Amino acid sequence: MQEQKAEKPNLIQEIKNRDKIIVKTSIIGIVINIFLVIFKAIIGLFSNSIAIILDAVNNLSDVLSSIVTIVGTKLANKLPNKNHPLGYGRIEYMSAMLVSAIVLYAGITSIIASTKRIINPEPSDYSIISLIIIAVAVIVKILLGKYVKSQGKKVSSGALIASGADAMFDAILSTSVLASAIIYFTTKISLEAYVGVLISGVIIKAGIGMMTDALNDILGKRADIETIKKIKELLVEEPEVRGAYDLIIHNYGPNKNLASVHLELPDTMTVEQVDVLTRKLQTKIFIKQELFL
């Protein structure tokens, strides 16, 4: 039990560090996306480009997504209470679902606007400076997407991973916008509305995928076979344990798991001995959980 008490301060510190990383990453995303929104909106209005304007709107959705991520993280780290004894960790999954809904909405809005531009085409007016700014925006989005996604995986944040994936799709969208702008600038052939429809479909598909993942986390899903196997191996290492069966892991948020398992023990063990063994196994799994969770 002393080992478990010694580990608790470290676990609390890890939770605080995770909170700081998520908030810091989200704030970085907010600041960068605000600048991108401003620059793209100005370029889109001056060049009369529906694709660039939609790209700016998409970046604005990223700002909202980052704000939702910060709020979700703060709420998820509320201490357990009488009404919610297992804490508020699953709120983070709800925030990830909200992020995916924003992505889905941005995709639907984009495809409607692009379709309207196909039906009623309008000429655009690109300049060299606007093309350079769009190219820089593509590079910035790629770097931001990789950074946010890596930080999300590092701290097991579904909301950050979703935001990072969305940023990468934004980079693809911006690349398509840049390509259509270059084609129009050199040949006067307008493809931006068609490109907008194509990329909007990709964004919608990504939003549905993100929403499905978040919904699975909220509903609860079976732990992977490797995790179950490793936990059982740790349990049966004890000489008194003859077998471990029916292991179930209940997830209540990132890094917040509660498990139950049936153990086969010698019938000669007393209740006191079983109690000591149970506490020993709980401490062992608690300390070594970073190996499989």
Short mmCIF file of C-alpha atoms in Angstrom, two decimals:
data_model
loop_
_atom_site.label_atom_id
_atom_site.label_comp_id
_atom_site.label_asym_id
_atom_site.label_seq_id
_atom_site.Cartn_x
_atom_site.Cartn_y
_atom_site.Cartn_z
CA MET A 1 0.00 0.00 0.00
CA GLN A 2 2.95 2.35 0.62
CA GLU A 3 3.98 2.00 -3.03
CA GLN A 4 0.48 2.98 -4.17
CA LYS A 5 0.42 6.06 -1.92
CA ALA A 6 3.80 7.11 -3.28
CA GLU A 7 2.47 6.87 -6.84
CA LYS A 8 -0.65 8.98 -6.29
CA PRO A 9 1.13 12.39 -6.18
CA ASN A 10 2.86 11.47 -9.44
CA LEU A 11 -0.48 10.54 -11.02
CA ILE A 12 -2.02 13.83 -9.88
CA GLN A 13 0.93 15.72 -11.32
CA GLU A 14 0.54 13.83 -14.61
CA ILE A 15 -3.11 14.89 -14.79
CA LYS A 16 -2.14 18.53 -14.18
CA ASN A 17 0.60 18.34 -16.82
CA ARG A 18 -1.86 16.81 -19.28
CA ASP A 19 -4.29 19.65 -18.64
CA LYS A 20 -1.56 22.24 -19.26
CA ILE A 21 -0.47 20.59 -22.53
CA ILE A 22 -4.02 20.45 -23.89
CA VAL A 23 -4.75 24.08 -22.98
CA LYS A 24 -1.39 25.33 -24.30
CA THR A 25 -1.80 23.42 -27.59
CA SER A 26 -5.36 24.68 -28.02
CA ILE A 27 -4.33 28.30 -27.38
CA ILE A 28 -1.56 28.00 -29.98
CA GLY A 29 -4.13 26.67 -32.45
CA ILE A 30 -6.54 29.51 -31.66
CA VAL A 31 -3.92 32.25 -32.20
CA ILE A 32 -2.62 30.76 -35.48
CA ASN A 33 -6.11 30.16 -36.86
CA ILE A 34 -7.26 33.69 -36.02
CA PHE A 35 -4.38 35.08 -38.09
CA LEU A 36 -5.22 32.69 -40.94
CA VAL A 37 -8.90 33.71 -40.82
CA ILE A 38 -7.99 37.40 -41.06
CA PHE A 39 -5.54 36.99 -43.94
CA LYS A 40 -7.71 34.58 -45.94
CA ALA A 41 -10.87 36.63 -45.44
CA ILE A 42 -9.11 39.75 -46.73
CA ILE A 43 -7.66 37.91 -49.74
CA GLY A 44 -10.96 36.17 -50.47
CA LEU A 45 -12.95 39.41 -50.42
CA PHE A 46 -10.47 41.33 -52.58
CA SER A 47 -10.08 38.50 -55.12
CA ASN A 48 -13.80 37.53 -55.04
CA SER A 49 -12.78 33.90 -54.42
CA ILE A 50 -15.44 31.67 -52.87
CA ALA A 51 -12.82 28.98 -52.23
CA ILE A 52 -10.59 31.27 -50.15
CA ILE A 53 -13.56 32.70 -48.24
CA LEU A 54 -14.74 29.16 -47.40
CA ASP A 55 -11.21 28.31 -46.37
CA ALA A 56 -11.32 31.25 -43.94
CA VAL A 57 -14.67 30.05 -42.58
CA ASN A 58 -13.18 26.60 -42.11
CA ASN A 59 -10.30 28.09 -40.11
CA LEU A 60 -12.86 29.94 -38.00
CA SER A 61 -14.43 26.57 -37.17
CA ASP A 62 -10.99 25.47 -35.96
CA VAL A 63 -10.94 28.42 -33.55
CA LEU A 64 -14.30 27.32 -32.15
CA SER A 65 -13.04 23.72 -31.95
CA SER A 66 -10.02 24.77 -29.89
CA ILE A 67 -12.20 26.78 -27.52
CA VAL A 68 -14.49 23.77 -27.07
CA THR A 69 -11.43 21.59 -26.38
CA ILE A 70 -10.20 23.92 -23.62
CA VAL A 71 -13.62 24.10 -21.98
CA GLY A 72 -14.08 20.33 -22.26
CA THR A 73 -10.69 19.66 -20.66
CA LYS A 74 -11.38 21.99 -17.75
CA LEU A 75 -14.77 20.37 -17.10
CA ALA A 76 -13.36 16.84 -17.46
CA ASN A 77 -10.81 17.48 -14.70
CA LYS A 78 -13.40 18.43 -12.10
CA LEU A 79 -12.98 16.39 -8.93
CA PRO A 80 -15.39 13.49 -8.29
CA ASN A 81 -18.37 14.27 -6.08
CA LYS A 82 -21.41 12.58 -4.59
CA ASN A 83 -23.39 12.71 -7.83
CA HIS A 84 -20.46 11.69 -10.04
CA PRO A 85 -18.16 9.49 -7.91
CA LEU A 86 -16.07 8.46 -10.94
CA GLY A 87 -15.41 12.01 -12.08
CA TYR A 88 -16.20 13.96 -15.23
CA GLY A 89 -13.63 12.47 -17.62
CA ARG A 90 -16.18 11.50 -20.27
CA ILE A 91 -16.98 15.17 -20.85
CA GLU A 92 -13.79 15.23 -22.92
CA TYR A 93 -15.31 12.65 -25.26
CA MET A 94 -18.37 14.87 -25.57
CA SER A 95 -16.14 17.82 -26.48
CA ALA A 96 -14.48 15.63 -29.15
CA MET A 97 -17.95 14.89 -30.54
CA LEU A 98 -18.75 18.61 -30.58
CA VAL A 99 -15.52 19.26 -32.47
CA SER A 100 -16.51 16.65 -35.04
CA ALA A 101 -19.95 18.27 -35.35
CA ILE A 102 -18.28 21.62 -36.10
CA VAL A 103 -16.12 19.94 -38.75
CA LEU A 104 -19.21 18.28 -40.26
CA TYR A 105 -21.08 21.58 -40.29
CA ALA A 106 -18.14 23.32 -41.99
CA GLY A 107 -18.09 20.61 -44.67
CA ILE A 108 -21.83 20.85 -45.35
CA THR A 109 -21.67 24.66 -45.49
CA SER A 110 -18.74 24.51 -47.88
CA ILE A 111 -20.39 22.10 -50.29
CA ILE A 112 -23.56 24.23 -50.42
CA ALA A 113 -21.59 27.41 -51.12
CA SER A 114 -19.42 25.70 -53.75
CA THR A 115 -22.47 24.26 -55.51
CA LYS A 116 -24.04 27.70 -55.67
CA ARG A 117 -20.86 29.09 -57.25
CA ILE A 118 -20.97 26.30 -59.88
CA ILE A 119 -24.55 27.24 -60.77
CA ASN A 120 -23.81 30.97 -60.76
CA PRO A 121 -20.11 31.39 -61.57
CA GLU A 122 -18.36 34.68 -60.84
CA PRO A 123 -14.90 35.77 -62.04
CA SER A 124 -12.03 35.90 -59.54
CA ASP A 125 -9.03 38.21 -59.44
CA TYR A 126 -5.90 36.62 -57.94
CA SER A 127 -2.53 38.32 -57.47
CA ILE A 128 0.97 36.97 -56.89
CA ILE A 129 0.84 38.17 -53.28
CA SER A 130 -2.42 36.31 -52.63
CA LEU A 131 -0.94 33.10 -54.05
CA ILE A 132 2.14 33.44 -51.82
CA ILE A 133 0.00 34.00 -48.72
CA ILE A 134 -2.14 30.95 -49.52
CA ALA A 135 1.03 28.85 -49.98
CA VAL A 136 2.38 30.01 -46.61
CA ALA A 137 -1.00 29.21 -45.03
CA VAL A 138 -0.77 25.65 -46.37
CA ILE A 139 2.65 25.14 -44.77
CA VAL A 140 1.48 26.65 -41.47
CA LYS A 141 -1.58 24.40 -41.41
CA ILE A 142 0.45 21.25 -42.08
CA LEU A 143 2.87 22.08 -39.25
CA LEU A 144 0.01 22.98 -36.91
CA GLY A 145 -1.90 19.80 -37.73
CA LYS A 146 1.12 17.57 -37.07
CA TYR A 147 1.90 19.39 -33.82
CA VAL A 148 -1.66 19.28 -32.45
CA LYS A 149 -2.16 15.62 -33.43
CA SER A 150 1.16 14.56 -31.85
CA GLN A 151 0.30 16.39 -28.63
CA GLY A 152 -3.13 14.76 -28.64
CA LYS A 153 -1.61 11.28 -28.93
CA LYS A 154 0.94 12.16 -26.25
CA VAL A 155 -1.75 12.96 -23.66
CA SER A 156 -4.51 10.67 -25.06
CA SER A 157 -6.83 13.57 -25.91
CA GLY A 158 -9.49 12.65 -28.47
CA ALA A 159 -10.41 16.32 -28.89
CA LEU A 160 -6.82 17.31 -29.75
CA ILE A 161 -6.38 14.39 -32.12
CA ALA A 162 -9.62 15.37 -33.86
CA SER A 163 -8.47 18.99 -34.09
CA GLY A 164 -5.10 17.91 -35.48
CA ALA A 165 -6.74 15.72 -38.11
CA ASP A 166 -9.04 18.60 -39.03
CA ALA A 167 -6.03 20.90 -39.46
CA MET A 168 -4.42 18.38 -41.84
CA PHE A 169 -7.61 18.27 -43.91
CA ASP A 170 -7.60 22.06 -43.92
CA ALA A 171 -4.08 21.94 -45.37
CA ILE A 172 -5.36 19.66 -48.15
CA LEU A 173 -8.24 22.06 -48.76
CA SER A 174 -5.89 25.05 -48.89
CA THR A 175 -3.59 23.17 -51.28
CA SER A 176 -6.51 22.54 -53.62
CA VAL A 177 -7.49 26.20 -53.38
CA LEU A 178 -3.92 27.20 -54.20
CA ALA A 179 -3.83 24.84 -57.19
CA SER A 180 -7.13 26.15 -58.57
CA ALA A 181 -5.95 29.74 -58.03
CA ILE A 182 -2.72 29.09 -59.95
CA ILE A 183 -4.67 27.47 -62.79
CA TYR A 184 -7.03 30.43 -62.98
CA PHE A 185 -4.16 32.91 -62.71
CA THR A 186 -2.31 31.31 -65.65
CA THR A 187 -5.15 30.04 -67.87
CA LYS A 188 -8.28 31.91 -66.69
CA ILE A 189 -10.00 28.53 -66.26
CA SER A 190 -12.00 28.53 -62.99
CA LEU A 191 -11.99 25.24 -61.09
CA GLU A 192 -12.24 26.51 -57.51
CA ALA A 193 -15.95 25.76 -57.10
CA TYR A 194 -15.47 22.15 -58.25
CA VAL A 195 -12.44 21.79 -56.00
CA GLY A 196 -14.56 23.15 -53.15
CA VAL A 197 -17.20 20.47 -53.69
CA LEU A 198 -14.58 17.70 -53.80
CA ILE A 199 -12.78 18.81 -50.64
CA SER A 200 -16.05 19.48 -48.85
CA GLY A 201 -16.91 15.81 -49.36
CA VAL A 202 -13.59 14.82 -47.78
CA ILE A 203 -14.24 17.11 -44.80
CA ILE A 204 -17.73 15.68 -44.32
CA LYS A 205 -16.34 12.15 -44.37
CA ALA A 206 -13.69 13.13 -41.80
CA GLY A 207 -16.32 14.71 -39.57
CA ILE A 208 -18.44 11.55 -39.65
CA GLY A 209 -15.38 9.44 -38.79
CA MET A 210 -14.45 11.69 -35.85
CA MET A 211 -18.03 11.64 -34.58
CA THR A 212 -18.15 7.84 -34.78
CA ASP A 213 -14.93 7.51 -32.74
CA ALA A 214 -16.18 9.94 -30.09
CA LEU A 215 -19.54 8.17 -29.91
CA ASN A 216 -17.80 4.81 -29.40
CA ASP A 217 -15.83 6.28 -26.48
CA ILE A 218 -19.00 7.67 -24.91
CA LEU A 219 -20.95 4.43 -25.32
CA GLY A 220 -18.00 2.35 -24.17
CA LYS A 221 -15.99 -0.11 -26.23
CA ARG A 222 -14.11 -3.30 -25.54
CA ALA A 223 -10.45 -2.96 -24.61
CA ASP A 224 -8.00 -4.25 -27.19
CA ILE A 225 -6.91 -7.89 -26.92
CA GLU A 226 -3.27 -6.99 -26.17
CA THR A 227 -4.25 -4.88 -23.16
CA ILE A 228 -6.42 -7.65 -21.75
CA LYS A 229 -3.66 -10.20 -22.35
CA LYS A 230 -1.01 -8.10 -20.55
CA ILE A 231 -3.23 -7.49 -17.52
CA LYS A 232 -4.02 -11.19 -17.20
CA GLU A 233 -0.33 -12.04 -17.48
CA LEU A 234 0.45 -9.69 -14.59
CA LEU A 235 -2.33 -11.25 -12.49
CA VAL A 236 -1.31 -14.88 -13.01
CA GLU A 237 2.31 -14.06 -12.15
CA GLU A 238 1.25 -14.40 -8.51
CA PRO A 239 1.60 -18.04 -7.38
CA GLU A 240 -1.82 -18.03 -5.68
CA VAL A 241 -3.66 -17.05 -8.88
CA ARG A 242 -4.56 -20.15 -10.89
CA GLY A 243 -6.42 -18.22 -13.61
CA ALA A 244 -7.94 -14.85 -14.55
CA TYR A 245 -11.25 -14.69 -16.43
CA ASP A 246 -13.98 -12.27 -17.55
CA LEU A 247 -11.77 -9.16 -17.41
CA ILE A 248 -13.84 -6.04 -18.11
CA ILE A 249 -12.37 -2.52 -18.34
CA HIS A 250 -14.74 0.41 -17.85
CA ASN A 251 -13.46 3.72 -19.19
CA TYR A 252 -14.50 7.02 -17.55
CA GLY A 253 -12.26 9.34 -19.53
CA PRO A 254 -8.68 9.41 -20.87
CA ASN A 255 -6.42 7.51 -18.44
CA LYS A 256 -9.39 6.91 -16.12
CA ASN A 257 -10.21 3.20 -16.06
CA LEU A 258 -11.96 0.87 -13.65
CA ALA A 259 -11.61 -2.89 -14.16
CA SER A 260 -13.14 -6.06 -12.75
CA VAL A 261 -11.93 -9.63 -13.12
CA HIS A 262 -12.74 -13.13 -11.82
CA LEU A 263 -9.76 -14.91 -10.26
CA GLU A 264 -9.36 -18.64 -9.68
CA LEU A 265 -7.77 -19.16 -6.24
CA PRO A 266 -7.02 -22.18 -4.02
CA ASP A 267 -10.03 -23.13 -1.91
CA THR A 268 -7.77 -23.29 1.15
CA MET A 269 -7.23 -19.50 1.21
CA THR A 270 -8.94 -17.58 4.00
CA VAL A 271 -10.92 -14.38 3.52
CA GLU A 272 -8.06 -12.40 5.07
CA GLN A 273 -5.55 -13.94 2.65
CA VAL A 274 -7.79 -13.18 -0.32
CA ASP A 275 -8.11 -9.58 0.86
CA VAL A 276 -4.32 -9.17 1.12
CA LEU A 277 -3.83 -10.73 -2.33
CA THR A 278 -6.52 -8.50 -3.87
CA ARG A 279 -4.89 -5.35 -2.51
CA LYS A 280 -1.49 -6.53 -3.69
CA LEU A 281 -2.80 -7.14 -7.22
CA GLN A 282 -4.57 -3.76 -7.30
CA THR A 283 -1.34 -2.01 -6.36
CA LYS A 284 0.64 -3.99 -8.92
CA ILE A 285 -1.73 -3.18 -11.80
CA PHE A 286 -1.96 0.46 -10.69
CA ILE A 287 1.81 0.89 -10.73
CA LYS A 288 2.34 -0.89 -14.05
CA GLN A 289 -0.69 0.55 -15.87
CA GLU A 290 1.48 2.74 -18.12
CA LEU A 291 2.66 -0.51 -19.80
CA PHE A 292 -0.72 -1.19 -21.36
CA LEU A 293 -3.17 1.78 -20.89
#
